[in-house]
Each structure stands twice: as structure tokens, then as C-alpha cells.
Amino acid sequence: MNHVAFNIGGINVTNIKVIKRNGSIEPYNSEKIVKGLRKASNRSIDKLKESDIDDILWHIENHIIGNSFSKQEFFVKTDDIYGIITDKLLGYFSNNILQEYLSFNKYKDTYAESFDKVREFSESMLYVGDKENANKDTALNSTKQSVISEATMKELMRTFELEPEWVKAHDEGWIHIHDMGSKFLNGINCCLFDMGNLLRGGFEINGLVYREPKGVQTALNVMGDVTLSASGNQFGGFTIPEVDTILKDYAEKTYCKWIKYYRNQLGKEMEFMADKLATERTLREIEKGYIGFETKINTISNSLGQTPFTTITFGMDTDYWAREISKIILKVRYDGIDKDGTTVVFPKLVFLSRKEINRNVDSPNYDLYLQAIETSKKRMYPDYLSLDGENNNLAEIYEESGKIVSPMGCRAYLGKFYHPETGEMVITGRNNIGAVSLNLPKIAIESNKDKEKFFELIDKYSQVVWDIHDWSFEKIAKSKGSTNPLLFCEGGSWMSVGYDEEIRPIVKASTASIGYVGLNEASEYLFGESITHKQGFGLDVVRYLKDKWVDGENGKHEFIPALYSTPAESLVYRFQKMNREQYGTISNVTDREYMTNSFHVHVAEDISSIEKIYKESPYHKYATGGRITFAEYPDGIDNRVLKDCVDYAMDLGLYNGVNIVSSSCPECSHQGDFLDECPKCFNKDITTVTRACGYLSFSKIKGDTRYNFGKQAEIRERVKHV
């Protein structure tokens, strides 16, 4: 029903002009008032009739005209109209409707406040940039656009989507809701993308049908296109697991094509040469294809305005072509793909380790393991994931089912899930739907060294974490397959749905994580000693979270709960800054620009690499949803020493990374361990790659850094663990 302006005393009220709060003047529009009243009525348990709305309009317009000195034009302030409406509602109608109307008008004011916040951030982004994500080059307009968009979505989430008590807990620093802006789109977090299944039989993207590749170079090219497209429709890490196994069939197709060609060309007399030439041609295509894939991933941003956070895993397949693919991946990374020898940061390489496959001297892929060690010495990657060792849930899964759990992103893992129809364990094609982390140092400080209160606060905010995940899951589950078609519809997931169908059955196999940061600082506050000396306390905390707030939550949610040792690239700076502002400077707790990542030994603690690995190893048993251990090594470390350290970590069943500062100088081509300037020609315009947390990034590039102040300080304080 449309409400029209009344003619009061023979005067047409369309002559009314409204003076808005910003001083602008616009024609009076009764429909705006009607819209607000209807919204208030719809949200209230009591309802306004259309005649009630007409009555309110009549009183507004009669009041305006009756109090005007002019009979030609009538001016009224927005606040005066607002006051008339509230008086009328208070005097004649339900108080419930009045409260809803007040909320509606406050809602509009809040929109304006939120817009101002986004505008201020946007202006800062345009001229200053942002250091929150080390893999986003905010000098680029495309990245600025993405970051501003995310900031807008974050403000919408904070103001209009999340429960006020959740936002309060986040703003006060009790918890951190990761990727808050990205959550507005109801997308998934990290995933293990089933690239092999997608490529088999072909797929459709943007109306274009991709047929199954006929050779390995084409397969690698398509794999790059898929990575750019699919990774832009989620947030977090995008993993292609067991890439050697995926690509070996396409290498075989390429070989068969060339062996047929050379046999025809050479004839029977020279047939013995055909195999050699076909093999060489196939290896060349693998290398060209992989260089193209790596170049694409490192130079082309996805639709999120960032380098696709890509991981590939390999090393367990013993077939000929799978081995050759692994060798080429390691060779290309070792050699580098640019003239300056810069270490590329993506894809993250992960070498899958199992004694009888590649770690024993007589194992079929032992040579690959040695090549991996040599590559890590120069390029930091690959990291190493053990499928051996006691208290290693990944080894248990492998031994039970033969399935390999690859890491999603820098450290997240999936646990057991069985296909509801076949009963088969499913790993590849699943994902995580997000993480929320606890600020353990804040909890320790607020407990005032009372152990009972410390765990009570953990309980209080752990419950908040799962409340957030329950809410988030329901929103994600209602998303349609079309939101990420390559994953949900075309074969990248463990099951597929239609483009217009909900993804609920897919994400019931997803994990959601509770994370934690600053275990070391919590120990320093409570006991005056680092986590190295109070390991019992650290394990008590992590075990408590695992037993009560992960295992104890199984079956209570539509997703699978997980405990996550939070990477906290920027969070270690945010939490520390907040803690220092709230509690002042506390020695070894808030006196640095950063706090310690998850359960790690403090980066400045001068212990050996073996001791660091040993001290951190027990936590891997409990943090089954995500964990990594790494140590700092000097440039030029002996291969045997490095291999001994990696061997030790693999024997303990860990996920282990090698940290060696990798700098290169474009002026004199010198490479090595230097953070600020080239020691050979003193050029300051160097490129330096270091490990941000679980992954690598640029601590210096083109004279600038992509790290925040906290991460910069942390990297400078890292000691060499030798």
C-alpha cells in the first residue's frame, strides 16, 4: 500500500523541505517514514495497522505545517520528525514498536559510523599500505581493492553480523576471530583440493569446458589456472596433495605420444634410441610445465589480490614418472626461476616422509630425501611431514587406511572422517571452515596466578569459540555450490553438489579450530620461567584444550572440532600490543613487540636445534588440527648436520621446517644470510626471504618489508639453533 501526502488546510505538503543532519536539504518523502515504521512493526511482537501509519503521517505533516511561518515552503529538521514519531509511538502504540523503531534509526547511524571507519582505513591504504598479510603486496591497486573490500566486510561483520559479546571478546583481546572480513562471504578456509579428480574427465569453468589434459605440460598449465581460480573463492591455504601421483599418469601419456612419434621417425634400425629421446622429451615437458606453474603462482594474483597461498606435497610415490616429477620439483626450486636467484615463496613444498619409502638407506626414494635436504639448505623448502613415529595421528591414519594427510596451508590438518555411504576414510577434498584463537598471556594475567581461575577463563572463552563456529557453520552450510564451483560442483571436493544446492553435506566433513597463542609468555607470567623449563605446564594447557574442548566437543556440532597451534603472523603483534596497553610492560611477558607463536620455544632462547625439536615434539600429539616445529640454521650448514636434525624430527613424528635466511642482491648476484644490505657490494635494495610462521615471505623486497613491526622484531631476535 502506498501512502500519499495529505492536503492539510488546502496546502499541499509536497512543499515541505527536510533539513538533514549534514545540512543538506531535500524534498519531504513520506515513504521513508513508512519504511521505517513498517520495519519496526515487522520486527516487533506487536503490529501497526496501515491506518496507524496514516495517523502518524497526518500528525507529522499537520505539526510541520501548523508550526510554519510561511505558507509557500515548509522546512523541518530530521530530528524534529524523529521526535514527533517517537512521541506518537510512546503515547498511543506499543512500547515494543517504539524500541524497534529506535533500534532501526540507531542502525542507520551505525551504518554511517561504520562507513566512516572504512573510509579512514581506505585512505590510509591508498597512501600507506598495510602489513597484516605478508603475502599481499599492498602497493598494487588490485591488492588495495581487495584489502579495502575485506575491511568493509570486516566492519559489516563486527557491526551487524556477529553477536555483540563475541565482538567484545575480540576487541578486548580475549580471543581473535581469524579472517573476520572473509567470513562475511560464508566461504571455507583451508582445503585439500582434489586436483586429480578434477582433471580426470575434465570440468567446466566460466562456461568453458576444459577437457582432460592429454599430456603433462598441459596438465600443469591447467593446474595453475585451477589454483588461481579456486583459491580466490576461499580464504586460507590451498593444498594440492600428492602432486607426484596426480601428474604421473599425464607424464606417461606424454611419453607414449613421443615414443610413438620417434619410433615412426627413426624406423626399426634406430628403435633403441626412441625410448631415450621420448624420455628426454617428456622430462623436458615436465620441467617446462612446472616452471610455468611456479612462475604463474608467484607472479599472478588471484581474485583476492594476493599470491595464491599454495602448497604441494610429494615424495611417497615410487613409480618411475612420479619419482622424476619429484626430482624436477626439487631441481627447479633449487635452481630458482629468475636471473637473480631469488627464493620463491610459493608453492610451499612439503616432502612426505616414511622410513620404508624414502628415509632408510635402502628405501626406493632415499635419493629424493637427500635431494630434498640439499634443496632445503638453499631454499628452506621443502618442509618435512613425518608419517612415522609414536603419538603421531597422521601415522596412525596412514597405517589404518593408507591415506596420507597433507597439511592445509602452513600447518592445518584434517582428522578421521568416514564416507557416510561407503565407510571409507576420506581425507582429500575436505577443508577447514575457520579458526578462533585464545590469548593465553592475557588469560594468565587476568587469573592473577590463580590456577583455578586460569582454567575457568579458558573454559569461558573456549565456549565462545564454539558458539562462533556453530553460528558460522550454519551460514556456510547454506551457501550454494556456485560460490566455489571448481571445489563444490566440478570435483575438487570429496563429494559434489549442484550449482544451486546447499553445500551442507560437504562441510559436515570439515573441521573448525580452536587455536592458542603465547604459551611461553603465559608460563613466564605464572612461573617466571620459559616454556622450555616449564614444559609440564605447557602440556597441561594443551592437553586440557584437547581433552575438554576438542575431544569433549565431538558429536556436539555439525562439523569436526580441532585443536590448532595458531600460526599468528600478525596476531602475535596485535595481542602483544593490546596486552601491553592494558597491563603495562611486564618483563618477558609484554616487553617485546611480539609474543611467541603457539607452543614454540621463544625465538631468542639459545638452545640447539635438536633440543628445540625435542622440547616442542610432545605438543604435536595434542595439537592434531595443526602444528609445526622449525629451527634456525646458519647459511652453509653441513648437509649431514641438517639431515641429522630432520631425521630426528621425522623419528619423533613431527612436521618440521628448516629456517635459513635466503637473501639475494640484484647488483652483484651475491646470495646468503643477510637482512639489511649486501655484505659484498653494500647494496641495500636486496630481496630477503624468511619464514613468517609456517610459510615463507619477503622480509625485504624493493627496499621495503611486508612484515608488521612485531614480525620484524621477532625475525631480528631469532638465534641460530646449532
PDB file of N, CA and C in Angstrom, residues 22 108 165 207 253 301 413 482 565 624 673 675 703:
ATOM      1  N   ASN A  22      23.409  16.595   8.045  1.00  0.00           N
ATOM      2  CA  ASN A  22      24.630  17.127   7.434  1.00  0.00           C
ATOM      3  C   ASN A  22      24.430  18.506   6.821  1.00  0.00           C
ATOM      4  N   LYS A 108      20.800   2.855  11.334  1.00  0.00           N
ATOM      5  CA  LYS A 108      21.233   3.741  10.248  1.00  0.00           C
ATOM      6  C   LYS A 108      22.425   4.588  10.695  1.00  0.00           C
ATOM      7  N   GLU A 165      28.643  -9.789  22.203  1.00  0.00           N
ATOM      8  CA  GLU A 165      29.585 -10.311  23.193  1.00  0.00           C
ATOM      9  C   GLU A 165      30.801 -10.964  22.534  1.00  0.00           C
ATOM     10  N   GLY A 207      31.710 -21.251 -17.967  1.00  0.00           N
ATOM     11  CA  GLY A 207      31.062 -21.647 -19.208  1.00  0.00           C
ATOM     12  C   GLY A 207      31.980 -22.339 -20.198  1.00  0.00           C
ATOM     13  N   LYS A 253      51.298 -40.378 -20.436  1.00  0.00           N
ATOM     14  CA  LYS A 253      50.631 -40.055 -21.711  1.00  0.00           C
ATOM     15  C   LYS A 253      51.581 -39.311 -22.646  1.00  0.00           C
ATOM     16  N   SER A 301      48.316 -12.576  -9.207  1.00  0.00           N
ATOM     17  CA  SER A 301      47.452 -12.592  -8.025  1.00  0.00           C
ATOM     18  C   SER A 301      46.105 -13.212  -8.372  1.00  0.00           C
ATOM     19  N   TYR A 413      45.671 -29.557   9.742  1.00  0.00           N
ATOM     20  CA  TYR A 413      45.465 -30.947   9.343  1.00  0.00           C
ATOM     21  C   TYR A 413      44.020 -31.372   9.546  1.00  0.00           C
ATOM     22  N   SER A 482      27.555 -22.932  -6.310  1.00  0.00           N
ATOM     23  CA  SER A 482      28.034 -21.942  -7.276  1.00  0.00           C
ATOM     24  C   SER A 482      29.011 -20.939  -6.671  1.00  0.00           C
ATOM     25  N   SER A 565      47.509 -25.101  16.601  1.00  0.00           N
ATOM     26  CA  SER A 565      48.599 -24.275  17.117  1.00  0.00           C
ATOM     27  C   SER A 565      48.754 -23.078  16.183  1.00  0.00           C
ATOM     28  N   THR A 624      46.414 -31.857  17.086  1.00  0.00           N
ATOM     29  CA  THR A 624      46.243 -32.660  15.875  1.00  0.00           C
ATOM     30  C   THR A 624      45.610 -31.882  14.732  1.00  0.00           C
ATOM     31  N   ASP A 673      73.010 -15.209   3.853  1.00  0.00           N
ATOM     32  CA  ASP A 673      72.245 -14.832   5.042  1.00  0.00           C
ATOM     33  C   ASP A 673      72.581 -13.389   5.410  1.00  0.00           C
ATOM     34  N   LEU A 675      70.249  -9.528   6.221  1.00  0.00           N
ATOM     35  CA  LEU A 675      68.900  -8.978   6.353  1.00  0.00           C
ATOM     36  C   LEU A 675      68.745  -7.557   5.813  1.00  0.00           C
ATOM     37  N   GLY A 703      63.423  -2.629  -1.221  1.00  0.00           N
ATOM     38  CA  GLY A 703      63.678  -1.650  -0.167  1.00  0.00           C
ATOM     39  C   GLY A 703      62.626  -1.581   0.919  1.00  0.00           C
TER      40      GLY A 703
END
